[in-house]
mmCIF file of C-alpha atoms in Angstrom:
data_model
loop_
_atom_site.group_PDB
_atom_site.id
_atom_site.type_symbol
_atom_site.label_atom_id
_atom_site.label_comp_id
_atom_site.label_asym_id
_atom_site.label_seq_id
_atom_site.Cartn_x
_atom_site.Cartn_y
_atom_site.Cartn_z
ATOM 1 C CA MET A 129 -38.078 16.601 -5.725
ATOM 2 C CA LEU A 130 -35.667 19.338 -4.669
ATOM 3 C CA GLY A 131 -36.124 18.277 -1.061
ATOM 4 C CA LEU A 132 -35.369 14.666 -1.874
ATOM 5 C CA GLY A 133 -32.295 15.723 -3.833
ATOM 6 C CA ALA A 134 -31.007 17.790 -0.936
ATOM 7 C CA ALA A 135 -31.641 14.925 1.467
ATOM 8 C CA GLY A 136 -29.723 12.624 -0.830
ATOM 9 C CA LEU A 137 -26.728 14.966 -0.847
ATOM 10 C CA VAL A 138 -26.746 15.112 2.936
ATOM 11 C CA ALA A 139 -27.039 11.346 3.294
ATOM 12 C CA ALA A 140 -24.535 10.420 0.578
ATOM 13 C CA PRO A 141 -21.350 10.561 2.697
ATOM 14 C CA GLN A 142 -22.914 8.391 5.401
ATOM 15 C CA LEU A 143 -24.204 5.917 2.820
ATOM 16 C CA GLN A 144 -20.795 5.724 1.131
ATOM 17 C CA ARG A 145 -19.020 5.144 4.452
ATOM 18 C CA GLY A 146 -21.539 2.440 5.299
ATOM 19 C CA PHE A 147 -21.072 0.759 1.913
ATOM 20 C CA GLU A 148 -17.281 0.912 2.266
ATOM 21 C CA ALA A 149 -17.488 -0.613 5.740
ATOM 22 C CA PHE A 150 -19.771 -3.383 4.458
ATOM 23 C CA LEU A 151 -17.473 -4.232 1.540
ATOM 24 C CA GLY A 152 -14.413 -4.138 3.761
ATOM 25 C CA SER A 153 -16.000 -6.491 6.260
ATOM 26 C CA ALA A 154 -17.258 -8.803 3.520
ATOM 27 C CA ALA A 155 -13.892 -8.909 1.750
ATOM 28 C CA ASP A 156 -12.169 -9.684 5.034
ATOM 29 C CA LYS A 157 -14.242 -12.877 5.282
ATOM 30 C CA ASP A 158 -14.366 -13.810 1.595
ATOM 31 C CA PRO A 159 -11.886 -16.577 0.646
ATOM 32 C CA THR A 160 -13.051 -16.464 -3.000
ATOM 33 C CA GLY A 161 -11.863 -12.917 -3.645
ATOM 34 C CA LEU A 162 -15.089 -12.128 -5.532
ATOM 35 C CA THR A 163 -15.795 -9.089 -3.369
ATOM 36 C CA GLY A 164 -12.591 -7.636 -4.790
ATOM 37 C CA LEU A 165 -14.447 -7.140 -8.076
ATOM 38 C CA LEU A 166 -16.833 -4.637 -6.494
ATOM 39 C CA PRO A 167 -15.891 -0.929 -6.529
ATOM 40 C CA ASN A 168 -16.737 1.354 -3.628
ATOM 41 C CA GLY A 169 -17.627 5.011 -3.925
ATOM 42 C CA GLY A 170 -13.960 5.976 -4.160
ATOM 43 C CA GLY A 171 -13.213 3.562 -6.972
ATOM 44 C CA PHE A 172 -10.993 1.184 -5.000
ATOM 45 C CA ARG A 173 -11.461 -2.592 -4.877
ATOM 46 C CA TYR A 174 -11.218 -4.526 -1.650
ATOM 47 C CA TYR A 175 -8.957 -7.521 -2.072
ATOM 48 C CA SER A 176 -6.909 -9.885 0.077
ATOM 49 C CA VAL A 177 -4.963 -12.998 -0.863
ATOM 50 C CA THR A 178 -5.927 -14.713 2.412
ATOM 51 C CA ALA A 179 -9.271 -15.722 3.884
ATOM 52 C CA SER A 180 -8.911 -13.214 6.740
ATOM 53 C CA VAL A 181 -6.442 -10.655 8.068
ATOM 54 C CA PRO A 182 -5.925 -9.829 11.751
ATOM 55 C CA ARG A 183 -6.607 -6.277 12.827
ATOM 56 C CA LYS A 184 -3.840 -4.160 14.309
ATOM 57 C CA GLY A 185 -4.028 -0.925 16.277
ATOM 58 C CA PRO A 186 -1.729 1.335 18.307
ATOM 59 C CA ASP A 187 -1.305 -1.307 21.030
ATOM 60 C CA THR A 188 -0.520 -4.231 18.724
ATOM 61 C CA TYR A 189 0.994 -2.853 15.521
ATOM 62 C CA ARG A 190 4.759 -3.151 14.992
ATOM 63 C CA LEU A 191 6.956 -2.471 11.956
ATOM 64 C CA THR A 192 10.398 -4.066 11.948
ATOM 65 C CA VAL A 193 13.342 -2.813 9.889
ATOM 66 C CA GLY A 194 16.222 -5.261 9.594
ATOM 67 C CA GLY A 195 18.379 -7.359 7.303
ATOM 68 C CA LEU A 196 21.588 -5.819 5.966
ATOM 69 C CA VAL A 197 21.525 -2.787 8.267
ATOM 70 C CA ASP A 198 23.686 -1.561 11.139
ATOM 71 C CA ARG A 199 20.811 -0.460 13.375
ATOM 72 C CA PRO A 200 17.757 -2.741 13.225
ATOM 73 C CA ALA A 201 14.637 -1.100 14.608
ATOM 74 C CA THR A 202 11.062 -1.784 15.601
ATOM 75 C CA TYR A 203 8.499 1.004 15.287
ATOM 76 C CA THR A 204 5.160 1.282 17.017
ATOM 77 C CA LEU A 205 2.330 3.067 15.267
ATOM 78 C CA ASP A 206 2.792 6.104 17.501
ATOM 79 C CA ALA A 207 6.536 6.168 16.768
ATOM 80 C CA LEU A 208 5.864 6.213 13.023
ATOM 81 C CA ARG A 209 3.318 8.994 13.453
ATOM 82 C CA ASP A 210 5.926 11.097 15.254
ATOM 83 C CA LEU A 211 8.396 10.964 12.345
ATOM 84 C CA PRO A 212 8.609 13.689 9.664
ATOM 85 C CA ARG A 213 6.083 13.078 6.902
ATOM 86 C CA THR A 214 5.693 13.652 3.197
ATOM 87 C CA ARG A 215 2.497 13.940 1.116
ATOM 88 C CA ILE A 216 1.976 12.828 -2.474
ATOM 89 C CA VAL A 217 -1.087 13.236 -4.695
ATOM 90 C CA ARG A 218 -1.057 10.877 -7.698
ATOM 91 C CA ASP A 219 -3.385 8.631 -9.628
ATOM 92 C CA VAL A 220 -3.569 5.051 -8.358
ATOM 93 C CA GLN A 221 -3.423 2.536 -11.198
ATOM 94 C CA CYS A 222 -4.208 -1.161 -10.775
ATOM 95 C CA VAL A 223 -2.748 -3.650 -13.211
ATOM 96 C CA THR A 224 -6.273 -5.035 -13.747
ATOM 97 C CA GLY A 225 -7.322 -1.722 -15.306
ATOM 98 C CA TRP A 226 -9.126 0.399 -12.720
ATOM 99 C CA ARG A 227 -7.721 3.802 -11.794
ATOM 100 C CA VAL A 228 -8.462 6.258 -8.990
ATOM 101 C CA PRO A 229 -7.326 9.791 -9.901
ATOM 102 C CA HIS A 230 -5.682 12.372 -7.636
ATOM 103 C CA THR A 231 -5.352 10.200 -4.535
ATOM 104 C CA PRO A 232 -3.449 11.754 -1.599
ATOM 105 C CA PHE A 233 -1.082 9.573 0.430
ATOM 106 C CA GLU A 234 0.807 10.753 3.495
ATOM 107 C CA GLY A 235 3.526 8.988 5.426
ATOM 108 C CA VAL A 236 7.223 8.517 6.108
ATOM 109 C CA ARG A 237 9.634 8.305 3.204
ATOM 110 C CA LEU A 238 11.062 4.827 2.990
ATOM 111 C CA SER A 239 14.491 6.351 2.381
ATOM 112 C CA ASP A 240 14.328 8.034 5.818
ATOM 113 C CA LEU A 241 13.744 4.685 7.539
ATOM 114 C CA LEU A 242 16.577 3.118 5.549
ATOM 115 C CA ASP A 243 18.939 5.951 6.451
ATOM 116 C CA ALA A 244 18.024 5.642 10.119
ATOM 117 C CA ALA A 245 18.806 1.908 9.971
ATOM 118 C CA GLY A 246 22.159 2.363 8.235
ATOM 119 C CA VAL A 247 22.147 0.319 5.036
ATOM 120 C CA ARG A 248 25.280 -1.787 4.542
ATOM 121 C CA PRO A 249 27.378 -1.489 1.356
ATOM 122 C CA GLU A 250 26.512 -4.977 0.094
ATOM 123 C CA ALA A 251 22.758 -4.253 0.106
ATOM 124 C CA LYS A 252 20.980 -4.231 -3.256
ATOM 125 C CA ALA A 253 17.250 -4.530 -2.527
ATOM 126 C CA VAL A 254 14.461 -4.208 0.031
ATOM 127 C CA ARG A 255 11.877 -6.888 0.810
ATOM 128 C CA PHE A 256 8.484 -6.177 2.395
ATOM 129 C CA THR A 257 6.320 -8.588 4.363
ATOM 130 C CA CYS A 258 2.812 -8.187 5.682
ATOM 131 C CA PHE A 259 0.840 -9.287 8.726
ATOM 132 C CA ASP A 260 -1.706 -11.122 6.600
ATOM 133 C CA GLY A 261 0.941 -13.864 6.647
ATOM 134 C CA ALA A 262 1.104 -14.286 2.867
ATOM 135 C CA TYR A 263 1.793 -11.113 0.896
ATOM 136 C CA SER A 264 5.288 -9.898 0.065
ATOM 137 C CA GLU A 265 6.966 -7.441 -2.278
ATOM 138 C CA SER A 266 10.451 -6.242 -3.219
ATOM 139 C CA LEU A 267 12.124 -3.195 -4.714
ATOM 140 C CA THR A 268 15.676 -2.535 -5.741
ATOM 141 C CA LEU A 269 17.486 -0.267 -3.297
ATOM 142 C CA GLN A 270 17.512 2.494 -5.905
ATOM 143 C CA GLN A 271 13.751 2.211 -6.366
ATOM 144 C CA ALA A 272 13.150 2.124 -2.609
ATOM 145 C CA ARG A 273 15.072 5.364 -2.134
ATOM 146 C CA ARG A 274 12.859 7.342 -4.525
ATOM 147 C CA ALA A 275 11.130 10.359 -3.021
ATOM 148 C CA ASP A 276 7.735 8.993 -4.148
ATOM 149 C CA VAL A 277 7.996 5.731 -2.200
ATOM 150 C CA MET A 278 6.681 5.832 1.360
ATOM 151 C CA VAL A 279 5.455 3.933 4.363
ATOM 152 C CA ALA A 280 1.937 5.356 4.262
ATOM 153 C CA LEU A 281 -0.122 6.296 7.303
ATOM 154 C CA LYS A 282 -2.913 8.202 5.552
ATOM 155 C CA MET A 283 -4.823 7.767 2.301
ATOM 156 C CA GLN A 284 -7.376 10.252 0.963
ATOM 157 C CA ASP A 285 -6.497 12.439 3.976
ATOM 158 C CA LYS A 286 -7.766 9.827 6.447
ATOM 159 C CA GLU A 287 -6.017 7.260 8.596
ATOM 160 C CA ILE A 288 -5.701 4.104 6.507
ATOM 161 C CA GLY A 289 -8.476 1.706 7.464
ATOM 162 C CA HIS A 290 -8.097 -2.037 7.747
ATOM 163 C CA ALA A 291 -9.716 -2.799 4.384
ATOM 164 C CA HIS A 292 -7.238 -0.505 2.613
ATOM 165 C CA GLY A 293 -4.245 -2.178 4.252
ATOM 166 C CA GLY A 294 -4.023 -0.170 7.464
ATOM 167 C CA PRO A 295 -2.918 0.938 9.790
ATOM 168 C CA VAL A 296 0.280 1.074 7.698
ATOM 169 C CA ARG A 297 0.917 0.138 4.077
ATOM 170 C CA LEU A 298 3.590 0.634 1.467
ATOM 171 C CA TYR A 299 2.961 3.166 -1.309
ATOM 172 C CA VAL A 300 5.025 3.049 -4.513
ATOM 173 C CA ALA A 301 3.595 5.915 -6.551
ATOM 174 C CA PRO A 302 5.041 5.224 -10.030
ATOM 175 C CA MET A 303 4.264 1.491 -10.082
ATOM 176 C CA TYR A 304 1.112 -0.583 -10.394
ATOM 177 C CA PHE A 305 -0.753 -0.839 -7.122
ATOM 178 C CA TYR A 306 0.188 -4.446 -6.379
ATOM 179 C CA LYS A 307 3.633 -3.118 -5.436
ATOM 180 C CA SER A 308 2.047 -1.020 -2.654
ATOM 181 C CA ALA A 309 1.787 -3.854 -0.156
ATOM 182 C CA LYS A 310 -1.059 -3.664 2.362
ATOM 183 C CA TRP A 311 -0.812 -4.492 6.092
ATOM 184 C CA LEU A 312 2.920 -3.792 6.109
ATOM 185 C CA SER A 313 4.811 -5.338 9.015
ATOM 186 C CA GLY A 314 8.397 -5.972 7.898
ATOM 187 C CA ILE A 315 11.107 -4.184 5.915
ATOM 188 C CA SER A 316 14.244 -6.215 5.273
ATOM 189 C CA VAL A 317 17.291 -4.966 3.378
ATOM 190 C CA THR A 318 18.660 -7.795 1.205
ATOM 191 C CA SER A 319 21.429 -8.662 -1.225
ATOM 192 C CA GLY A 320 19.032 -9.049 -4.165
ATOM 193 C CA VAL A 321 15.450 -8.690 -5.335
ATOM 194 C CA ARG A 322 13.187 -11.576 -4.435
ATOM 195 C CA PRO A 323 9.942 -11.827 -6.440
ATOM 196 C CA GLY A 324 6.851 -10.965 -4.424
ATOM 197 C CA TYR A 325 3.485 -12.673 -4.156
ATOM 198 C CA TRP A 326 2.153 -11.599 -7.564
ATOM 199 C CA GLU A 327 5.503 -11.782 -9.342
ATOM 200 C CA GLU A 328 5.622 -15.469 -8.433
ATOM 201 C CA ARG A 329 2.312 -15.707 -10.285
ATOM 202 C CA GLY A 330 3.455 -14.023 -13.483
ATOM 203 C CA TYR A 331 3.355 -10.270 -12.856
ATOM 204 C CA ASP A 332 6.404 -8.133 -13.691
ATOM 205 C CA VAL A 333 8.928 -7.451 -10.922
ATOM 206 C CA ASP A 334 9.565 -3.928 -12.246
ATOM 207 C CA ALA A 335 5.986 -2.705 -12.364
ATOM 208 C CA TRP A 336 6.246 0.802 -13.825
ATOM 209 C CA VAL A 337 2.814 2.085 -14.835
ATOM 210 C CA GLY A 338 2.511 2.058 -18.626
ATOM 211 C CA ARG A 339 5.837 0.280 -19.132
ATOM 212 C CA SER A 340 5.235 -3.212 -17.761
ATOM 213 C CA ASN A 341 2.825 -6.149 -17.626
ATOM 214 C CA GLY A 342 1.952 -5.624 -21.295
ATOM 215 C CA ARG A 343 -0.069 -2.488 -20.489
ATOM 216 C CA GLU A 344 0.090 1.048 -21.926
ATOM 217 C CA ASP A 345 -1.615 3.045 -19.176
ATOM 218 C CA THR A 346 -0.772 6.704 -18.705
ATOM 219 C CA PRO A 347 2.087 6.895 -16.170
ATOM 220 C CA THR A 348 1.219 8.104 -12.681
ATOM 221 C CA VAL A 349 4.357 10.289 -12.446
#
């Protein structure tokens, strides 16, 4: 029995990675969204609002920064990786109830990208679009400039995989996880907040954990 237990401990990481890969692949091809109800070993759910999402890598990924800025820019994956990074460890809270504690995220502060672009005085908000072709989100400019809002390149101290919204996703630490848009491809500075994908379907635009959407979860700040 001790031998079997030891073998199980050795095999567990490989089994978890295999299960995560299976769920990610299944969710990527599941138009019903039912696979999003299944947790993996880390507690996350795999979910997409489209039937499939193209895969991007160093040769094909691009992030554009534009709108009401003086210096529009396009970043490759390597260019983003070369920028100064920040690291945050917080709980991740989904508006549907599940929570993953003490989750590390690492990436470039959104405020650094906005400063590099030169935000114009009339700007009031930031809109995010994704290469799944459907998802979008928005933050006020004040929210976007918070130190705990980033363009994330790593999650759980690993490069962000496709199923988790990689290679690059938004991470908004103090808000419910639907604000942390996956498969990020566009950042546009705008004159006002435009409701995102889930806000158009009834979710709150200001999605502070524990202070929105009729929920009283413990804040993640």
